Amino acid sequence: EPEVTQTPSHQVTQMGQEVILRCVPISNHLYFYWYRQILGQKVEFLVSFYNNEISEKSEIFDDQFSVERPDGSNFTLKIRSTKLEDSAMYFCASDEGQGFSGANVLTFGAGSRLTVL
Amino acid sequence: QQQVKQSPQSLIVQKGGISIINCAYENTAFDYFPWYQQFPGKGPALLIAIRPDVSEKKEGRFTISFNKSAKQFSLHIMDSQPGDSATYFCAAETGTYKYIFGTGTRLKVLA
């Protein structure tokens, strides 16, 4: 079964450093997303991406964050100048974008755990 | 307006019992309500979903009941099994490509 692949599975970084989280979405999917889950809390939407541009972003997704799809397969989340509160599990998701409105079925990756010290 | 409230936070059920998890929402623009199941160390995986034009959807042991007037929906797991032990998230979406998740319910089914 096709799956969304994320790397690294766990990254530890010092506060103030930049991190890049990578995702390989399912190959025929058109829409890509980043969500995050702070330990023990709910899954929160960060950003959606379609046709090489951001479709929507949450208030969490400020100038510290950026996304890009550099080579047509990878989808990356860059976090500049990391803060302690950025420690979380970051999930990439994708969907094929077919079907009627409201029927987007997201497939999530296993996540990248970011620990900021 | 954008919140989805989920309860209970945790649930312990005997094997063979019925697990019930409830969610409520405010935004009437939500038009798609999926439930996701998450095992430790894994990403959330779609379990079952419903649109507001039906009041119930059943897939195997899993049923979603939807009450549009009350703006509530619930997940029922019949004949709960230890393998169902996981965290369950309800979610809602308006068709704008983002999901609003509930806070999650940690289910433990005792053998």
PDB file of C-alpha atoms in Angstrom, chain B residues 2-68:
ATOM      1  CA  GLN B   2     -13.077  26.432  14.636  1.00  0.00           C
ATOM      2  CA  GLN B   3     -12.815  24.051  17.585  1.00  0.00           C
ATOM      3  CA  VAL B   4     -13.849  20.447  17.733  1.00  0.00           C
ATOM      4  CA  LYS B   5     -14.440  19.294  21.291  1.00  0.00           C
ATOM      5  CA  GLN B   6     -13.803  15.628  22.006  1.00  0.00           C
ATOM      6  CA  SER B   7     -14.600  13.497  25.043  1.00  0.00           C
ATOM      7  CA  PRO B   8     -13.666  11.535  26.993  1.00  0.00           C
ATOM      8  CA  GLN B   9      -9.936  12.143  27.195  1.00  0.00           C
ATOM      9  CA  SER B  10      -9.364   8.495  28.058  1.00  0.00           C
ATOM     10  CA  LEU B  11     -11.506   5.388  28.058  1.00  0.00           C
ATOM     11  CA  ILE B  12     -11.067   1.894  29.423  1.00  0.00           C
ATOM     12  CA  VAL B  13     -13.344  -0.828  28.079  1.00  0.00           C
ATOM     13  CA  GLN B  14     -13.515  -4.546  28.643  1.00  0.00           C
ATOM     14  CA  LYS B  15     -12.945  -6.832  25.678  1.00  0.00           C
ATOM     15  CA  GLY B  16     -16.238  -7.312  23.865  1.00  0.00           C
ATOM     16  CA  GLY B  17     -17.683  -4.070  25.179  1.00  0.00           C
ATOM     17  CA  ILE B  18     -18.789  -0.976  23.314  1.00  0.00           C
ATOM     18  CA  SER B  19     -16.470   2.036  23.135  1.00  0.00           C
ATOM     19  CA  ILE B  20     -18.129   5.395  22.564  1.00  0.00           C
ATOM     20  CA  ILE B  21     -16.282   8.609  21.812  1.00  0.00           C
ATOM     21  CA  ASN B  22     -18.084  11.892  21.324  1.00  0.00           C
ATOM     22  CA  CYS B  23     -17.287  15.076  19.435  1.00  0.00           C
ATOM     23  CA  ALA B  24     -19.037  18.410  19.100  1.00  0.00           C
ATOM     24  CA  TYR B  25     -18.468  21.329  16.790  1.00  0.00           C
ATOM     25  CA  GLU B  26     -19.701  24.888  16.319  1.00  0.00           C
ATOM     26  CA  ASN B  27     -18.894  25.782  12.732  1.00  0.00           C
ATOM     27  CA  THR B  28     -21.846  24.809  10.544  1.00  0.00           C
ATOM     28  CA  ALA B  29     -19.615  25.129   7.479  1.00  0.00           C
ATOM     29  CA  PHE B  30     -17.908  21.847   8.373  1.00  0.00           C
ATOM     30  CA  ASP B  31     -19.063  19.269   5.853  1.00  0.00           C
ATOM     31  CA  TYR B  32     -16.806  16.274   6.340  1.00  0.00           C
ATOM     32  CA  PHE B  33     -16.141  14.436   9.586  1.00  0.00           C
ATOM     33  CA  PRO B  34     -13.443  11.761   9.645  1.00  0.00           C
ATOM     34  CA  TRP B  35     -12.193   9.689  12.530  1.00  0.00           C
ATOM     35  CA  TYR B  36      -8.519   8.870  12.731  1.00  0.00           C
ATOM     36  CA  GLN B  37      -6.836   6.088  14.680  1.00  0.00           C
ATOM     37  CA  GLN B  38      -3.280   6.534  15.902  1.00  0.00           C
ATOM     38  CA  PHE B  39      -1.038   3.847  17.348  1.00  0.00           C
ATOM     39  CA  PRO B  40       2.071   4.826  19.327  1.00  0.00           C
ATOM     40  CA  GLY B  41       4.892   5.904  17.039  1.00  0.00           C
ATOM     41  CA  LYS B  42       2.653   6.027  13.977  1.00  0.00           C
ATOM     42  CA  GLY B  43       0.824   8.749  12.115  1.00  0.00           C
ATOM     43  CA  PRO B  44      -2.952   9.055  12.298  1.00  0.00           C
ATOM     44  CA  ALA B  45      -4.743   6.696   9.904  1.00  0.00           C
ATOM     45  CA  LEU B  46      -8.238   7.228   8.551  1.00  0.00           C
ATOM     46  CA  LEU B  47     -10.710   4.875  10.195  1.00  0.00           C
ATOM     47  CA  ILE B  48     -14.122   5.990   8.988  1.00  0.00           C
ATOM     48  CA  ALA B  49     -15.732   9.227   7.839  1.00  0.00           C
ATOM     49  CA  ILE B  50     -19.159  10.743   7.332  1.00  0.00           C
ATOM     50  CA  ARG B  51     -20.777  13.670   5.567  1.00  0.00           C
ATOM     51  CA  PRO B  52     -23.661  15.564   7.203  1.00  0.00           C
ATOM     52  CA  ASP B  53     -26.279  14.367   4.740  1.00  0.00           C
ATOM     53  CA  VAL B  54     -26.464  10.997   6.516  1.00  0.00           C
ATOM     54  CA  SER B  55     -27.096  10.243  10.179  1.00  0.00           C
ATOM     55  CA  GLU B  56     -25.116   7.043  10.467  1.00  0.00           C
ATOM     56  CA  LYS B  57     -22.337   5.176   8.723  1.00  0.00           C
ATOM     57  CA  LYS B  58     -21.185   1.698   9.604  1.00  0.00           C
ATOM     58  CA  GLU B  59     -18.034  -0.108   8.547  1.00  0.00           C
ATOM     59  CA  GLY B  60     -17.533  -3.427  10.260  1.00  0.00           C
ATOM     60  CA  ARG B  61     -17.391  -2.888  14.009  1.00  0.00           C
ATOM     61  CA  PHE B  62     -17.078   0.894  13.636  1.00  0.00           C
ATOM     62  CA  THR B  63     -20.094   3.198  13.400  1.00  0.00           C
ATOM     63  CA  ILE B  64     -20.346   6.965  13.194  1.00  0.00           C
ATOM     64  CA  SER B  65     -23.552   8.527  14.459  1.00  0.00           C
ATOM     65  CA  PHE B  66     -24.151  12.089  13.307  1.00  0.00           C
ATOM     66  CA  ASN B  67     -26.621  14.577  14.769  1.00  0.00           C
ATOM     67  CA  LYS B  68     -26.626  17.644  12.559  1.00  0.00           C
TER      68      LYS B  68
END
